[in-house]
Amino acid sequence: GQNIDQPTEMTATEGAIVQINCTYQTSGFNGLFWYQQHAGEAPTFLSYNVLDGLEEKGRFSSFLSRSKGYSYLLLKELQMKDSASYLCAAPAGTALIFGKGTTLSVSS
Amino acid sequence: KAGVTQTPRYLIKTRGQQVTLSCSPISGHRSVSWYQQTPGQGLQFLFEYFSETQRNKGNFPGRFSGRQFSNSRSEMNVSTLELGDSALYLCASSSGGGISYEQYFGPGTRLTVT
């Protein structure tokens, strides 16, 4: 089966850096996704990692360690608009199994 | 390119009724997945269709069913509604058949069962 864990809530201030962790246990590994979901909106794709290491996309970076079953999303130069839920997800066949999401609150 | 559309956006039903939700994927996308999102359980996978065939199914009772048409549009049906079925139902489409394909989500249908 699949099990994905991530912290429920995090808070940070504008301009700061925050790291959102995700640990997973999957039967067969096929990569890891990160999605962002603003309140009342649909989730939007942020990143997909299938190999170990850090992938950077502007202010957002995602890291994967397959041997440790661990990933994190790094958000730099935080802005108020980054307040959202961040969802870690792993493929299971053609489905995506999501963690329960981490709600990030950014304050000024 | 138009995004994923879902209709209706909001729905109120009473226990015991049934409901049908509709999803139109992005043009050219052949895979459509359905998810249920609740505050307590988060996003949970319902089922996935590709070229009119159900390829994958989550752990939901048989009251939840779906289908996909030849134009890739999909519907999901919930029969004998229960209070616990109140949730946001999200549909997502992707272009290919592989697991690494990014899924694009629609805005969802907010179902309230009273």
Short mmCIF file of C-alpha atoms in Angstrom, two decimals:
data_model
loop_
_atom_site.label_atom_id
_atom_site.label_comp_id
_atom_site.label_asym_id
_atom_site.label_seq_id
_atom_site.Cartn_x
_atom_site.Cartn_y
_atom_site.Cartn_z
CA GLY A 1 0.00 0.00 0.00
CA GLN A 2 0.86 3.65 -0.01
CA ASN A 3 1.34 5.92 2.97
CA ILE A 4 2.26 9.58 2.71
CA ASP A 5 2.90 11.84 5.69
CA GLN A 6 3.42 15.56 5.84
CA PRO A 7 2.97 18.15 8.59
CA THR A 8 -0.52 19.57 8.94
CA GLU A 9 0.36 23.24 9.33
CA MET A 10 3.31 25.58 9.05
CA THR A 11 3.71 29.31 9.48
CA ALA A 12 6.37 31.65 8.13
CA THR A 13 6.95 35.33 7.43
CA GLU A 14 7.33 37.17 4.16
CA GLY A 15 10.80 36.95 2.67
CA ALA A 16 11.72 33.86 4.65
CA ILE A 17 12.54 30.34 3.46
CA VAL A 18 10.36 27.39 4.42
CA GLN A 19 10.85 23.66 3.91
CA ILE A 20 7.82 21.35 3.76
CA ASN A 21 8.71 17.72 4.34
CA CYS A 22 7.03 14.60 3.02
CA THR A 23 7.78 11.00 3.90
CA TYR A 24 6.32 8.18 1.89
CA GLN A 25 6.03 4.41 1.85
CA THR A 26 5.01 2.97 -1.46
CA SER A 27 4.86 -0.46 -3.03
CA GLY A 28 7.05 0.32 -6.01
CA PHE A 29 8.36 3.81 -6.59
CA ASN A 30 7.31 5.89 -9.57
CA GLY A 31 8.26 9.40 -8.59
CA LEU A 32 6.79 12.04 -6.33
CA PHE A 33 4.61 15.04 -7.14
CA TRP A 34 4.04 18.33 -5.36
CA TYR A 35 0.85 20.34 -5.90
CA GLN A 36 -0.24 23.71 -4.57
CA GLN A 37 -3.86 24.39 -3.66
CA HIS A 38 -5.17 27.82 -2.70
CA ALA A 39 -8.32 27.87 -0.62
CA GLY A 40 -11.37 27.28 -2.77
CA GLU A 41 -9.32 26.51 -5.87
CA ALA A 42 -8.10 23.45 -7.76
CA PRO A 43 -4.67 21.95 -7.06
CA THR A 44 -1.98 23.06 -9.51
CA PHE A 45 1.18 21.16 -10.41
CA LEU A 46 4.46 22.35 -8.91
CA SER A 47 6.99 19.58 -9.49
CA TYR A 48 7.67 15.94 -10.23
CA ASN A 49 10.82 14.16 -9.01
CA VAL A 50 11.79 10.68 -10.06
CA LEU A 51 15.57 10.83 -9.48
CA ASP A 52 17.41 11.70 -6.27
CA GLY A 53 18.49 15.25 -5.82
CA LEU A 54 17.27 18.80 -5.93
CA GLU A 55 15.31 20.33 -8.78
CA GLU A 56 14.96 24.08 -8.83
CA LYS A 57 12.21 26.11 -10.48
CA GLY A 58 12.48 29.75 -9.61
CA ARG A 59 11.56 30.33 -5.97
CA PHE A 60 10.43 26.71 -5.56
CA SER A 61 12.70 23.67 -5.34
CA SER A 62 11.91 20.04 -4.69
CA PHE A 63 14.22 17.40 -3.28
CA LEU A 64 13.98 13.63 -3.35
CA SER A 65 15.82 10.84 -1.55
CA ARG A 66 14.51 7.48 -2.70
CA SER A 67 16.60 5.49 -0.21
CA LYS A 68 15.08 7.43 2.70
CA GLY A 69 11.54 7.68 1.32
CA TYR A 70 11.75 11.41 1.79
CA SER A 71 11.05 14.55 -0.16
CA TYR A 72 10.78 18.21 0.60
CA LEU A 73 9.51 21.34 -1.06
CA LEU A 74 11.60 24.44 -0.48
CA LEU A 75 10.01 27.85 -0.92
CA LYS A 76 12.32 30.86 -0.96
CA GLU A 77 11.58 34.59 -0.66
CA LEU A 78 8.12 33.84 0.64
CA GLN A 79 5.27 36.03 -0.50
CA MET A 80 1.78 36.41 0.94
CA LYS A 81 0.37 34.69 -2.15
CA ASP A 82 2.28 31.52 -1.16
CA SER A 83 -0.26 30.97 1.63
CA ALA A 84 -1.87 27.74 0.45
CA SER A 85 -2.02 24.02 1.01
CA TYR A 86 0.91 22.01 -0.37
CA LEU A 87 0.17 18.43 -1.33
CA CYS A 88 2.68 15.65 -1.72
CA ALA A 89 1.51 12.79 -3.98
CA ALA A 90 2.82 9.47 -5.22
CA PRO A 91 1.59 7.54 -8.26
CA ALA A 92 -0.03 4.16 -7.66
CA GLY A 93 -0.69 2.73 -11.07
CA THR A 94 -2.56 5.49 -12.89
CA ALA A 95 -3.84 7.06 -9.66
CA LEU A 96 -2.25 9.71 -7.51
CA ILE A 97 -2.20 9.04 -3.78
CA PHE A 98 -2.07 12.30 -1.86
CA GLY A 99 -0.89 13.19 1.59
CA LYS A 100 -3.35 15.22 3.60
CA GLY A 101 -1.53 18.42 2.74
CA THR A 102 0.41 21.05 4.63
CA THR A 103 -1.34 24.38 5.13
CA LEU A 104 1.22 27.16 4.94
CA SER A 105 0.35 30.57 6.36
CA VAL A 106 2.61 33.46 5.39
CA SER A 107 2.39 36.60 7.49
CA SER A 108 3.86 40.06 6.98
CA LYS B 1 -6.46 26.06 -24.54
CA ALA B 2 -9.48 25.74 -22.27
CA GLY B 3 -8.90 24.08 -18.93
CA VAL B 4 -10.77 21.25 -17.28
CA THR B 5 -14.40 22.15 -16.69
CA GLN B 6 -16.79 20.62 -14.21
CA THR B 7 -20.52 21.01 -13.89
CA PRO B 8 -22.33 21.84 -11.79
CA ARG B 9 -20.08 23.83 -9.46
CA TYR B 10 -22.39 23.53 -6.48
CA LEU B 11 -25.05 21.01 -5.63
CA ILE B 12 -27.32 20.36 -2.66
CA LYS B 13 -29.01 16.99 -2.35
CA THR B 14 -30.82 15.08 0.36
CA ARG B 15 -29.93 11.70 1.77
CA GLY B 16 -31.02 8.80 -0.38
CA GLN B 17 -30.97 10.75 -3.64
CA GLN B 18 -28.51 10.19 -6.43
CA VAL B 19 -26.30 12.68 -8.23
CA THR B 20 -24.38 12.87 -11.50
CA LEU B 21 -21.35 15.11 -11.93
CA SER B 22 -19.76 15.97 -15.24
CA CYS B 23 -16.18 16.66 -16.30
CA SER B 24 -14.81 17.88 -19.62
CA PRO B 25 -11.05 17.36 -19.93
CA ILE B 26 -8.56 19.55 -21.71
CA SER B 27 -8.82 19.03 -25.45
CA GLY B 28 -6.66 16.11 -26.51
CA HIS B 29 -6.43 14.59 -23.04
CA ARG B 30 -7.64 11.02 -22.89
CA SER B 31 -7.21 10.25 -19.20
CA VAL B 32 -9.70 11.49 -16.64
CA SER B 33 -9.41 10.87 -12.90
CA TRP B 34 -11.87 11.65 -10.13
CA TYR B 35 -11.02 12.56 -6.54
CA GLN B 36 -13.00 13.29 -3.40
CA GLN B 37 -11.65 15.99 -1.09
CA THR B 38 -12.79 16.39 2.51
CA PRO B 39 -11.19 18.27 5.42
CA GLY B 40 -10.64 15.09 7.37
CA GLN B 41 -9.37 12.73 4.68
CA GLY B 42 -7.82 15.10 2.17
CA LEU B 43 -7.76 14.17 -1.51
CA GLN B 44 -8.75 10.57 -2.15
CA PHE B 45 -8.67 8.81 -5.49
CA LEU B 46 -12.00 7.49 -6.80
CA PHE B 47 -11.29 6.13 -10.28
CA GLU B 48 -9.49 6.79 -13.54
CA TYR B 49 -10.66 6.35 -17.11
CA PHE B 50 -8.65 6.19 -20.31
CA SER B 51 -10.23 5.78 -23.72
CA GLU B 52 -13.60 4.87 -22.18
CA THR B 53 -12.12 2.12 -19.98
CA GLN B 54 -11.79 2.23 -16.22
CA ARG B 55 -8.15 1.47 -15.55
CA ASN B 56 -7.94 2.09 -11.85
CA LYS B 57 -10.33 2.27 -8.93
CA GLY B 58 -9.91 3.56 -5.38
CA ASN B 59 -11.33 2.17 -2.18
CA PHE B 60 -14.86 3.54 -2.35
CA PRO B 61 -18.18 1.67 -2.12
CA GLY B 62 -20.05 0.57 -5.21
CA ARG B 63 -22.42 3.53 -4.83
CA PHE B 64 -19.72 5.53 -6.58
CA SER B 65 -19.49 4.83 -10.29
CA GLY B 66 -18.30 6.56 -13.39
CA ARG B 67 -17.99 6.39 -17.10
CA GLN B 68 -16.17 8.05 -19.96
CA PHE B 69 -17.51 8.87 -23.38
CA SER B 70 -15.81 8.67 -26.75
CA ASN B 71 -15.04 12.41 -26.64
CA SER B 72 -13.20 11.83 -23.31
CA ARG B 73 -15.84 13.65 -21.27
CA SER B 74 -16.56 11.81 -18.06
CA GLU B 75 -19.36 11.53 -15.55
CA MET B 76 -19.44 10.18 -12.06
CA ASN B 77 -22.56 9.05 -10.26
CA VAL B 78 -23.22 8.62 -6.58
CA SER B 79 -26.34 6.70 -5.66
CA THR B 80 -28.16 6.56 -2.32
CA LEU B 81 -26.38 9.63 -1.00
CA GLU B 82 -25.17 9.71 2.58
CA LEU B 83 -24.26 12.70 4.73
CA GLY B 84 -20.62 11.64 4.56
CA ASP B 85 -20.62 12.08 0.80
CA SER B 86 -20.57 15.84 1.31
CA ALA B 87 -17.27 16.87 -0.25
CA LEU B 88 -15.52 18.64 -3.07
CA TYR B 89 -15.32 16.33 -6.08
CA LEU B 90 -12.38 17.09 -8.33
CA CYS B 91 -11.76 15.85 -11.80
CA ALA B 92 -8.29 15.84 -13.36
CA SER B 93 -7.14 15.16 -16.90
CA SER B 94 -3.80 14.23 -18.35
CA SER B 95 -2.47 13.82 -21.83
CA GLY B 96 -0.83 10.45 -21.79
CA GLY B 97 -1.22 7.03 -20.33
CA GLY B 98 1.91 7.11 -18.24
CA ILE B 99 2.17 7.79 -14.55
CA SER B 100 4.59 10.64 -14.96
CA TYR B 101 2.11 12.80 -16.77
CA GLU B 102 1.06 15.93 -14.97
CA GLN B 103 -2.61 16.02 -14.01
CA TYR B 104 -4.63 19.18 -14.56
CA PHE B 105 -7.45 19.69 -12.11
CA GLY B 106 -10.83 21.25 -12.68
CA PRO B 107 -12.41 23.68 -10.19
CA GLY B 108 -14.48 20.94 -8.60
CA THR B 109 -18.11 20.34 -7.73
CA ARG B 110 -19.05 21.15 -4.15
CA LEU B 111 -21.68 18.57 -3.08
CA THR B 112 -23.65 19.09 0.10
CA VAL B 113 -25.88 16.28 1.33
CA THR B 114 -28.54 17.23 3.89
#
